[in-house]
XYZ file of C-alpha atoms in Angstrom:
690
model
C 3.631 64.702 -81.472
C 6.365 61.659 -83.074
C 6.932 58.323 -81.573
C 9.697 58.163 -79.506
C 11.339 55.887 -80.804
C 12.762 52.733 -79.044
C 15.928 52.740 -76.931
C 19.074 50.321 -77.944
C 19.981 48.061 -75.775
C 22.226 44.186 -76.252
C 19.759 44.184 -73.345
C 16.630 41.654 -74.043
C 14.819 43.432 -70.890
C 16.389 46.452 -71.335
C 15.445 47.164 -74.630
C 12.051 45.395 -74.572
C 10.705 45.730 -70.890
C 9.910 43.126 -68.903
C 6.363 41.256 -68.655
C 7.019 41.522 -64.627
C 6.130 42.406 -62.388
C 2.877 44.688 -63.729
C 2.367 47.905 -63.334
C 5.093 50.758 -63.345
C 8.806 50.397 -61.299
C 10.760 52.246 -61.183
C 14.762 50.300 -61.584
C 17.589 52.897 -60.032
C 20.143 50.672 -61.073
C 19.630 51.453 -64.957
C 17.712 54.675 -64.448
C 14.109 53.777 -65.853
C 11.527 52.815 -66.003
C 9.155 49.195 -66.480
C 5.584 49.339 -67.255
C 3.840 46.067 -67.808
C 0.364 46.111 -68.376
C -2.089 42.683 -69.269
C -4.692 42.499 -71.296
C -5.745 39.865 -73.815
C -7.878 41.392 -76.284
C -6.359 44.612 -77.333
C -5.276 45.606 -80.647
C -2.863 47.728 -79.531
C -1.719 49.813 -76.354
C 0.274 52.748 -76.146
C 1.853 54.064 -72.920
C 1.313 57.533 -72.181
C 3.368 59.913 -69.841
C 2.173 63.657 -68.760
C 3.632 67.084 -67.722
C 2.182 68.532 -64.784
C 1.400 71.728 -66.095
C -0.124 69.920 -69.669
C -2.062 67.059 -68.604
C -4.029 67.051 -71.559
C -1.159 66.724 -74.536
C 1.087 63.888 -73.343
C 4.836 64.234 -73.543
C 5.507 60.926 -74.384
C 3.412 58.319 -76.790
C 5.000 55.816 -77.103
C 3.400 53.348 -78.333
C 3.947 49.477 -77.854
C 5.424 47.032 -80.620
C 4.864 43.192 -81.814
C 6.253 41.757 -81.060
C 9.340 43.370 -78.947
C 6.525 45.125 -76.331
C 4.422 41.822 -75.588
C 4.845 38.594 -73.669
C 1.973 36.256 -73.751
C -0.887 38.583 -72.517
C 1.677 40.830 -70.859
C 2.039 44.259 -73.077
C 5.179 46.065 -71.532
C 7.804 48.687 -71.922
C 11.253 50.754 -70.767
C 11.334 53.725 -70.794
C 15.109 55.408 -69.707
C 14.292 58.923 -67.450
C 16.117 60.893 -70.098
C 13.489 59.650 -72.353
C 10.356 59.697 -69.399
C 11.543 63.531 -69.249
C 9.871 65.978 -66.069
C 6.469 63.207 -66.507
C 5.228 62.623 -62.841
C 2.107 61.016 -65.076
C 1.211 58.139 -66.937
C -1.737 56.368 -68.752
C -2.720 54.077 -71.285
C -4.786 53.462 -74.895
C -6.471 49.895 -75.422
C -7.719 49.657 -78.650
C -9.302 46.830 -79.522
C -12.560 45.815 -81.387
C -15.618 47.894 -79.775
C -17.929 44.570 -79.489
C -20.799 45.295 -76.829
C -22.761 42.111 -78.001
C -19.689 40.250 -77.131
C -18.529 42.474 -74.041
C -16.366 44.069 -75.530
C -15.716 47.782 -74.784
C -12.269 49.404 -75.815
C -12.324 52.680 -77.450
C -8.441 53.840 -78.417
C -9.682 57.169 -77.367
C -10.475 57.241 -73.112
C -7.457 57.247 -71.860
C -6.936 54.355 -68.969
C -5.739 54.145 -65.796
C -2.920 51.543 -64.782
C -4.803 48.856 -62.346
C -1.595 48.563 -60.305
C -1.170 52.291 -59.979
C 0.516 52.662 -56.368
C -0.866 56.419 -57.010
C -3.807 57.977 -58.906
C -4.143 61.353 -60.072
C -7.335 63.062 -60.159
C -6.773 66.177 -63.044
C -9.080 69.854 -62.000
C -11.137 68.863 -65.240
C -11.633 65.098 -63.700
C -15.119 64.494 -65.291
C -17.126 60.971 -65.014
C -19.660 61.752 -66.997
C -16.840 62.639 -69.866
C -16.011 58.715 -69.586
C -19.223 57.670 -69.494
C -20.011 58.131 -72.924
C -18.104 57.676 -76.725
C -15.538 60.610 -76.684
C -11.580 61.261 -75.404
C -11.263 61.430 -71.862
C -8.071 63.039 -72.071
C -7.110 65.693 -68.794
C -10.782 64.592 -67.367
C -9.224 61.025 -66.509
C -7.410 60.064 -63.411
C -3.925 58.909 -64.655
C -1.647 56.982 -62.425
C 1.540 58.107 -61.185
C 4.668 57.443 -61.723
C 6.821 55.970 -58.872
C 9.659 58.091 -57.115
C 12.668 58.623 -59.536
C 15.102 58.294 -55.990
C 14.846 55.387 -55.057
C 14.623 55.835 -51.418
C 12.867 52.768 -49.511
C 9.616 53.269 -46.697
C 10.772 52.653 -43.119
C 10.593 49.425 -41.615
C 7.711 48.278 -40.424
C 7.481 47.624 -36.219
C 4.811 44.805 -35.880
C 3.211 45.049 -33.035
C 2.451 41.936 -30.820
C -0.085 39.557 -31.584
C -2.462 39.734 -29.136
C -5.030 36.912 -28.898
C -7.650 36.963 -25.940
C -7.640 40.597 -25.630
C -8.028 41.382 -29.336
C -10.552 43.695 -29.145
C -11.395 45.422 -33.156
C -12.755 48.581 -33.315
C -14.414 49.372 -36.790
C -14.048 52.734 -37.677
C -14.044 54.880 -40.641
C -10.761 57.144 -41.290
C -13.404 60.738 -42.014
C -16.530 60.198 -39.733
C -14.092 59.144 -36.919
C -12.639 62.992 -36.558
C -14.735 65.017 -39.935
C -16.821 66.571 -36.906
C -16.036 70.280 -35.363
C -16.551 68.589 -32.314
C -12.998 66.343 -32.506
C -10.823 68.794 -30.323
C -8.886 68.544 -34.911
C -7.579 71.713 -36.774
C -10.019 72.528 -38.937
C -7.618 70.669 -42.519
C -7.006 67.962 -40.494
C -10.165 66.305 -40.075
C -11.405 63.328 -41.035
C -7.545 62.539 -42.063
C -5.023 59.897 -41.642
C -3.274 61.970 -39.690
C -6.256 63.303 -37.483
C -6.848 59.125 -36.684
C -3.456 59.343 -35.713
C -3.767 62.283 -33.214
C -6.553 60.028 -31.717
C -4.552 56.788 -31.056
C -4.556 58.142 -26.711
C -8.228 57.803 -27.261
C -8.484 54.708 -28.687
C -5.359 53.419 -26.549
C -7.575 54.542 -22.761
C -10.713 52.803 -24.949
C -8.637 49.398 -24.369
C -8.680 48.538 -28.351
C -6.222 46.593 -29.690
C -7.099 46.339 -33.575
C -8.571 49.055 -35.505
C -10.426 47.706 -38.818
C -10.713 50.843 -41.404
C -13.396 50.823 -43.268
C -12.633 50.729 -47.014
C -9.412 53.554 -47.552
C -8.829 52.361 -51.671
C -9.099 55.448 -53.839
C -12.366 56.005 -55.278
C -14.155 58.435 -57.769
C -13.992 61.332 -55.151
C -16.636 62.999 -56.226
C -19.366 60.305 -56.717
C -20.095 57.213 -55.321
C -20.034 56.045 -51.796
C -18.884 57.728 -48.461
C -18.733 54.700 -46.503
C -15.639 53.442 -49.793
C -17.504 50.254 -50.816
C -16.755 51.749 -54.942
C -12.501 50.814 -55.362
C -11.018 52.622 -58.396
C -7.955 51.512 -57.278
C -6.777 48.781 -55.084
C -2.948 50.175 -53.901
C -3.946 53.207 -53.730
C -4.291 54.632 -49.882
C -7.694 57.477 -50.439
C -5.990 60.834 -51.694
C -9.563 62.692 -50.099
C -8.620 61.374 -46.776
C -4.925 62.655 -46.375
C -5.039 66.072 -44.747
C -4.124 68.608 -48.700
C -5.875 65.707 -50.919
C -2.372 65.073 -52.112
C -1.239 61.226 -53.058
C 1.881 61.960 -51.862
C 0.642 62.824 -48.703
C -1.792 60.438 -48.560
C 0.656 57.605 -48.225
C 2.864 59.660 -45.526
C 0.192 59.890 -43.689
C -1.014 56.705 -43.621
C 2.364 55.113 -43.326
C 2.822 57.477 -39.885
C -0.789 56.481 -38.903
C -0.109 53.061 -39.385
C 3.493 53.148 -37.712
C 1.674 54.923 -34.921
C -0.792 52.259 -34.135
C 2.052 50.164 -33.261
C 3.467 51.964 -31.206
C 0.681 51.994 -29.582
C 0.462 48.177 -29.635
C -2.725 47.820 -31.991
C -2.841 46.092 -35.310
C -4.703 47.314 -38.454
C -6.957 45.757 -40.142
C -8.550 46.837 -43.755
C -11.939 46.538 -45.308
C -11.178 45.834 -48.496
C -13.551 45.045 -51.445
C -12.509 42.759 -54.172
C -15.438 42.166 -55.996
C -16.332 44.811 -57.399
C -14.836 48.151 -59.039
C -15.934 52.307 -59.467
C -16.950 50.987 -63.248
C -20.192 50.355 -62.087
C -23.222 49.587 -64.232
C -23.219 49.155 -67.591
C -22.739 52.376 -69.651
C -21.017 54.310 -66.310
C -17.811 54.570 -66.707
C -14.596 53.243 -68.816
C -11.857 54.509 -66.111
C -10.238 51.012 -65.967
C -10.190 47.487 -66.155
C -13.279 48.524 -68.595
C -11.475 49.869 -70.778
C -8.382 47.349 -71.041
C -10.038 44.233 -71.313
C -13.648 44.024 -69.720
C -13.897 40.427 -70.200
C -11.167 38.896 -68.469
C -11.770 41.551 -65.723
C -15.988 40.612 -65.084
C -17.624 38.164 -65.299
C -20.490 37.963 -67.147
C -23.570 35.952 -67.028
C -23.713 33.088 -68.933
C -24.584 32.945 -72.581
C -24.436 36.764 -72.716
C -21.490 38.084 -71.870
C -22.925 41.777 -72.635
C -24.512 41.310 -68.790
C -22.535 41.709 -66.133
C -23.142 39.367 -63.066
C -24.356 41.537 -60.374
C -24.151 39.310 -57.073
C -21.833 42.328 -55.216
C -23.898 44.840 -55.927
C -21.660 47.241 -56.764
C -23.193 46.615 -60.664
C -19.772 44.460 -61.852
C -19.102 41.690 -60.786
C -15.105 41.366 -60.925
C -14.370 37.572 -62.036
C -12.453 36.629 -58.702
C -12.125 33.522 -60.533
C -9.892 34.359 -63.532
C -5.701 34.422 -62.907
C -5.204 37.892 -63.828
C -7.640 38.902 -60.838
C -6.714 36.372 -58.734
C -3.149 37.433 -59.457
C -4.555 41.126 -59.139
C -6.094 40.602 -55.762
C -2.834 38.830 -54.140
C -0.887 41.189 -55.304
C -3.130 44.381 -53.722
C -3.104 41.943 -50.145
C 0.860 41.537 -50.086
C 1.368 45.309 -51.152
C -0.937 46.811 -48.024
C 0.884 43.922 -46.171
C 4.810 44.706 -47.013
C 5.084 47.635 -47.700
C 1.890 49.837 -46.132
C 2.027 47.190 -42.733
C -1.425 46.439 -42.394
C -1.765 43.251 -40.192
C -5.038 41.791 -41.345
C -7.764 41.888 -44.135
C -11.512 41.417 -43.671
C -12.909 40.926 -46.883
C -15.991 42.363 -48.706
C -18.510 39.535 -49.249
C -15.711 37.504 -49.486
C -18.210 34.323 -50.533
C -17.698 36.026 -53.922
C -14.251 34.331 -54.229
C -16.360 30.589 -54.028
C -17.567 31.580 -57.634
C -16.062 30.015 -60.585
C -15.027 30.901 -64.215
C -18.457 29.671 -65.278
C -20.593 31.527 -62.654
C -21.554 28.395 -60.655
C -20.344 28.217 -56.656
C -17.685 26.018 -56.043
C -17.938 25.335 -52.199
C -14.613 22.903 -52.378
C -11.532 24.862 -52.692
C -11.987 28.183 -54.198
C -8.310 28.898 -56.409
C -8.496 32.369 -54.612
C -9.294 31.457 -50.995
C -6.758 28.839 -50.932
C -4.054 31.332 -52.592
C -4.403 33.593 -49.348
C -5.001 30.873 -46.947
C -1.322 30.193 -48.228
C 0.038 33.048 -48.399
C -1.274 34.039 -45.163
C 0.824 31.207 -43.138
C 3.870 33.225 -44.894
C 2.918 36.989 -44.945
C 1.073 35.766 -40.481
C -1.278 38.016 -41.750
C -5.351 37.452 -40.064
C -8.021 36.996 -42.290
C -10.935 37.751 -41.964
C -14.527 37.451 -43.504
C -17.699 38.686 -44.698
C -19.226 34.711 -45.503
C -22.056 35.844 -47.699
C -22.869 37.694 -50.936
C -25.003 40.258 -51.117
C -28.283 39.802 -52.466
C -28.954 37.034 -49.542
C -27.581 34.301 -52.727
C -24.790 32.963 -51.050
C -24.484 32.150 -46.882
C -21.747 30.551 -46.189
C -20.881 31.738 -42.879
C -19.247 29.124 -40.391
C -18.027 25.683 -41.300
C -19.761 26.556 -45.094
C -17.084 28.711 -45.954
C -13.892 27.745 -47.465
C -11.263 28.795 -45.420
C -11.093 26.542 -42.593
C -8.337 29.209 -40.946
C -10.204 32.401 -41.328
C -11.756 34.472 -38.898
C -15.971 35.433 -39.391
C -18.378 38.007 -38.696
C -20.880 36.149 -36.712
C -24.098 37.728 -38.296
C -26.123 34.950 -36.350
C -23.885 36.126 -32.753
C -25.465 39.484 -34.484
C -28.903 38.192 -35.007
C -29.577 36.047 -32.218
C -27.993 38.876 -29.493
C -30.920 41.605 -30.810
C -33.552 38.483 -30.840
C -32.176 37.730 -27.237
C -32.080 42.585 -26.271
C -35.555 42.542 -28.441
C -37.351 39.503 -25.821
C -38.844 37.068 -28.334
C -39.426 33.638 -27.175
C -36.806 30.747 -27.463
C -33.872 32.543 -27.243
C -32.120 31.173 -24.660
C -30.445 28.209 -26.338
C -28.857 29.891 -28.188
C -27.684 32.588 -26.246
C -26.037 29.821 -24.356
C -24.515 28.456 -27.551
C -23.366 31.968 -28.453
C -21.543 32.917 -25.709
C -19.914 29.333 -25.658
C -18.166 30.422 -28.729
C -20.838 29.716 -31.866
C -20.103 26.019 -31.583
C -23.301 25.896 -34.039
C -20.486 27.329 -36.263
C -17.336 26.857 -35.879
C -17.400 22.352 -34.615
C -14.109 21.385 -32.288
C -14.960 17.896 -32.775
C -12.070 16.466 -34.788
C -13.412 16.137 -37.981
C -13.720 20.368 -37.670
C -11.238 21.573 -34.680
C -12.393 25.010 -35.762
C -11.780 27.375 -32.639
C -14.070 29.763 -31.041
C -11.554 32.773 -32.004
C -12.921 32.407 -35.163
C -15.970 33.917 -35.042
C -15.538 37.654 -35.067
C -19.264 39.128 -32.296
C -20.778 41.649 -32.735
C -24.009 43.116 -32.553
C -23.817 46.404 -34.471
C -21.647 47.449 -37.477
C -21.527 50.175 -40.257
C -23.584 47.479 -42.261
C -27.307 47.602 -40.120
C -28.045 50.514 -37.289
C -26.023 51.717 -34.469
C -26.132 50.346 -31.746
C -27.505 53.593 -29.503
C -30.175 52.939 -32.758
C -30.380 49.203 -31.716
C -32.583 50.556 -28.870
C -34.099 53.565 -30.523
C -36.219 52.614 -33.332
C -38.476 50.085 -34.132
C -36.978 48.024 -36.868
C -38.180 44.672 -37.912
C -36.086 44.113 -40.514
C -32.892 45.133 -38.061
C -34.435 43.229 -35.219
C -34.869 46.418 -33.205
C -37.245 47.730 -30.554
C -37.330 51.261 -29.399
C -38.176 50.253 -25.896
C -41.126 52.320 -26.012
C -40.932 55.846 -27.633
C -40.286 55.441 -31.542
C -36.644 58.209 -32.139
C -34.678 60.116 -30.596
C -36.527 63.497 -29.816
C -38.608 64.533 -26.773
C -37.868 60.448 -25.325
C -38.791 60.686 -21.371
C -36.101 59.544 -18.734
C -37.016 56.105 -17.650
C -37.348 55.354 -21.915
C -33.825 56.739 -21.304
C -32.641 54.517 -18.793
C -33.861 51.799 -20.055
C -31.811 52.491 -23.742
C -28.915 53.328 -21.326
C -28.995 49.364 -19.723
C -30.226 47.777 -23.166
C -26.860 49.275 -24.320
C -24.515 48.026 -21.454
C -26.961 44.484 -21.503
C -25.897 44.484 -25.315
C -21.432 45.421 -24.535
C -21.738 42.886 -21.401
C -23.104 40.427 -23.522
C -20.328 40.979 -26.335
C -17.843 40.722 -23.608
C -18.491 37.903 -22.118
C -18.684 36.094 -25.253
C -15.861 33.562 -26.032
C -14.493 34.838 -29.443
C -13.383 37.733 -30.805
C -15.517 41.148 -30.200
C -15.936 43.500 -32.213
C -17.538 46.952 -32.180
C -18.760 50.551 -34.246
C -16.398 53.818 -33.702
C -18.965 55.791 -31.543
C -21.700 53.377 -29.984
C -19.576 53.278 -26.726
C -20.614 57.047 -26.451
C -23.666 56.536 -28.293
C -23.591 57.658 -31.616
C -27.259 58.365 -33.805
C -27.130 57.881 -37.464
C -31.032 59.295 -36.631
C -32.325 55.531 -37.677
C -30.882 54.957 -40.624
C -29.485 51.932 -41.161
C -28.104 52.639 -44.529
C -26.420 55.793 -44.705
C -23.598 54.603 -46.961
C -23.482 57.822 -49.416
C -23.607 60.382 -46.140
C -20.938 62.682 -45.847
C -22.365 64.796 -42.887
C -23.401 64.500 -39.497
C -25.240 61.513 -40.092
C -21.639 59.278 -39.818
C -19.771 61.893 -38.582
C -18.911 61.251 -34.847
C -19.808 63.672 -31.972
C -17.087 63.662 -29.834
C -19.514 65.614 -27.335
C -21.582 62.394 -26.399
C -17.960 61.405 -24.686
C -18.520 64.066 -22.274
C -22.854 63.645 -22.209
C -22.548 59.832 -22.425
C -19.409 59.713 -19.852
C -21.166 57.047 -17.982
C -21.050 54.917 -20.419
C -18.178 55.077 -21.966
C -16.195 54.621 -18.227
C -18.402 51.560 -18.229
C -16.889 50.075 -22.398
C -13.947 50.979 -21.366
C -13.864 48.956 -17.304
C -15.693 46.265 -19.060
C -13.063 45.752 -22.257
C -10.487 46.148 -18.936
C -12.577 43.121 -17.443
C -12.293 41.081 -20.526
C -8.722 41.379 -21.067
C -8.381 40.945 -17.836
C -9.562 37.591 -17.342
C -8.465 35.406 -20.517
C -10.766 32.674 -19.803
C -13.493 34.159 -20.977
C -11.669 34.483 -24.690
C -10.300 31.096 -24.700
C -8.459 29.205 -27.477
C -10.870 26.440 -26.938
C -14.049 26.073 -25.974
C -14.956 26.236 -22.217
C -15.960 22.937 -21.669
C -15.957 21.597 -18.185
C -15.220 24.986 -17.576
C -18.409 26.093 -17.602
C -22.113 25.027 -16.287
C -25.288 26.427 -17.207
C -27.859 27.452 -14.474
C -31.967 28.730 -13.938
C -33.013 31.367 -11.812
C -33.340 28.039 -8.799
C -29.479 27.457 -9.740
C -30.264 24.383 -11.259
C -30.578 23.418 -14.470
C -31.464 26.222 -17.163
C -35.043 26.743 -17.961
C -34.864 26.369 -21.723
C -38.948 26.692 -22.422
C -39.185 29.066 -25.723
C -41.011 31.516 -22.472
C -37.676 31.121 -20.916
C -36.032 35.316 -20.537
C -32.835 34.195 -18.026
C -29.770 32.807 -17.355
C -27.485 31.821 -15.569
C -23.749 30.824 -15.912
C -20.501 29.907 -13.819
C -17.167 29.801 -15.439
C -14.684 28.442 -13.495
C -11.162 29.831 -13.843
C -8.662 27.732 -12.040
C -7.053 25.552 -15.306
C -6.787 29.167 -16.706
C -5.279 30.363 -13.464
C -8.054 32.379 -13.803
C -10.736 34.160 -11.363
C -14.365 32.594 -10.509
C -17.220 34.539 -12.491
C -20.985 33.727 -12.205
C -23.437 35.849 -14.751
C -26.921 36.554 -14.109
C -28.334 37.564 -17.528
C -32.443 38.553 -16.379
C -34.218 39.711 -20.376
C -37.901 40.224 -17.995
C -39.865 43.383 -17.546
C -39.057 41.789 -13.973
C -36.671 41.875 -11.092
C -35.482 38.191 -10.483
C -34.191 36.302 -7.648
C -30.886 34.094 -8.468
C -29.674 30.970 -6.174
C -26.204 30.192 -6.232
C -25.941 26.549 -7.372
C -24.287 23.902 -4.754
C -20.861 23.910 -6.752
C -20.901 27.835 -6.600
C -21.128 27.947 -2.790
C -18.556 28.419 0.333
C -15.125 29.427 -0.392
C -14.005 32.938 -1.260
C -16.052 35.626 -1.078
C -18.311 36.591 -4.114
C -17.593 40.331 -5.485
C -20.305 42.194 -7.534
C -18.619 44.225 -10.665
C -21.117 44.305 -12.685
C -24.428 45.218 -12.454
C -26.417 46.496 -15.486
C -29.153 48.132 -13.746
C -27.284 50.180 -10.755
C -26.846 54.230 -11.128
C -22.745 54.514 -12.623
C -21.093 54.274 -10.833
C -22.221 51.153 -9.193
C -22.902 49.821 -12.914
C -19.451 48.156 -13.124
C -16.707 48.293 -10.007
C -13.317 47.434 -10.282
C -12.668 43.882 -8.607
C -10.275 46.060 -5.739
C -13.375 48.066 -4.764
C -16.555 45.829 -5.205
C -17.673 44.707 -2.092
C -18.516 41.125 -1.432
C -21.953 40.103 -1.342
C -23.748 38.963 1.617
C -27.222 36.840 1.411
C -25.942 33.982 -0.712
C -29.225 33.445 -0.279
C -30.733 34.727 -3.299
C -29.543 37.572 -5.648
C -31.868 40.243 -7.284
C -31.375 41.087 -10.510
C -33.039 44.035 -11.716
C -35.311 43.504 -14.910
C -33.898 43.276 -18.697
C -30.700 43.148 -16.342
C -27.363 41.791 -16.203
C -25.077 40.943 -13.021
C -21.736 38.804 -12.668
C -19.971 37.978 -9.680
C -16.886 37.746 -9.703
C -14.471 35.091 -6.566
C -10.488 35.319 -6.510
C -8.549 33.132 -6.758
C -6.313 34.958 -4.077
C -9.392 35.938 -1.922
C -8.851 34.598 1.386
C -11.925 32.094 2.039
C -14.373 32.907 5.011
C -15.418 30.743 7.671
């Protein structure tokens, strides 16, 4: 078909298009689309529009002509509605030198997706293999969805209140959460945004105040990771999580889900992947960035531009120090916050942001970290870092991470709590540090002024064994011990009892620690993945939550629900600063704690008066025998102590509400059974007994 003529207009931008914003934008006042695409090294670019009834032949082929349609490195065009006709999808043909030894991979026959597309359509004949070899991909490549021409604005975003001491983060996978038939959802709805919305009453009853969704960026619908860590586009909710798989439905259901979570006073965080894309290893598909301008988007090994770096483990690290990539990340982050209502972002492999354009680690102030930190203050958004790199070459946990105010996944908390629960030597001193708020990592001195809540405390997440598997399988790399029987089949009752007790212990330590607690969906009712620590590609019952466990493990679920309520009711646990003089540490005899390597026990006395809260006394027994703890002199006398939590007691005595918990009798020595934790409470309003 002939090339379309350029529109004639007195206005520069009406005739030539505008270089900003990037992407495709509908302009209702002009009844026209503006298109803008970055490419520094391209020699020619053609915009292609497609109707729904013909995905092979474009209904409009518009070459972007020099000098009118290029400003700097931005190629742009303005297309009136009449010229676009009834087109609903778009893509680009990008020409330029094909010199792989220089990292230049241009191929004008490839149909390419706009990195800023606000929706991605996969044609029925979508073919990944075609994108991996030379030759045309029309009709087989993903297309951008043109913006809605009605100009209708999305509903206004009503934010939930910002949680502080009661912030409980619940990590979940949208599809895995309700995909299992036991979820109670209709078959068509299982694994969708809508099904998660329907499960909000469960989250509310559990006490969750923030959900952290594993990646929901649009990805390859056929190949890749079930967990979602191979994104194709940074501006589109994954259509596979819509109840009918349609792009429009994904947008509608995602926004409705966020609005419903907000109405339930639950914040929404996204796990975002900005360090690599689905155009994975060298020789992988050419769908978007690689064909638009490979050396501008991806980093390469110094001196060998044909060899992409692979710190992320995805095979193609984005050059996060490059201005075009920084702009892409900031634009995407702002889109999810401002247009989709997200309250926080958790950055996968955030230490990748510390790598500069030369490939060296810049520990000072990487530009993207600085820009995100500044923007988050304006956006009033929480930023959470996974402060390391996938290949293990860069660990920046704590003060080493350049984002001074960011929250961080605390892998030291995870590992140290696991070691203590396993019974390793030398864990008592570090257990004290982790419970206090990990001030070794987040110092609260004048120079650093870090806050305990910056430590996102967790014991298990998607990455590794589930909490149930942590006590069901021997796995040294996961710091896991099986409690005397390998696996979940044919487990003796006494082993099951110990596993449940250890699970309660883990949740107890998590909820008693200063900081921000996080746990993964299903751990509250004993979900197992069969001992697999990395089922990233399993779209089956390995990852799907079996909701029948909420009945089979109802006692554990009740314990976790009441434990969360206990933490929420006592703001003296999660403070904005360390416990300081309000805490004292003790041994079994009520004196100083035993810090020897062989020690397995600890007690703490947390006074609540400065927070207008109750006093707490906690016994932690990591031995295989019962210990009898004595209260220190400072904790004796006054109002009666009540025993609220005993992880060794049979349910429902394992956790009690304060108003039903009986006073403790003889205070001389209180028993804590083997591998157990007890929590006593002295109410600030209780009557003092004579």
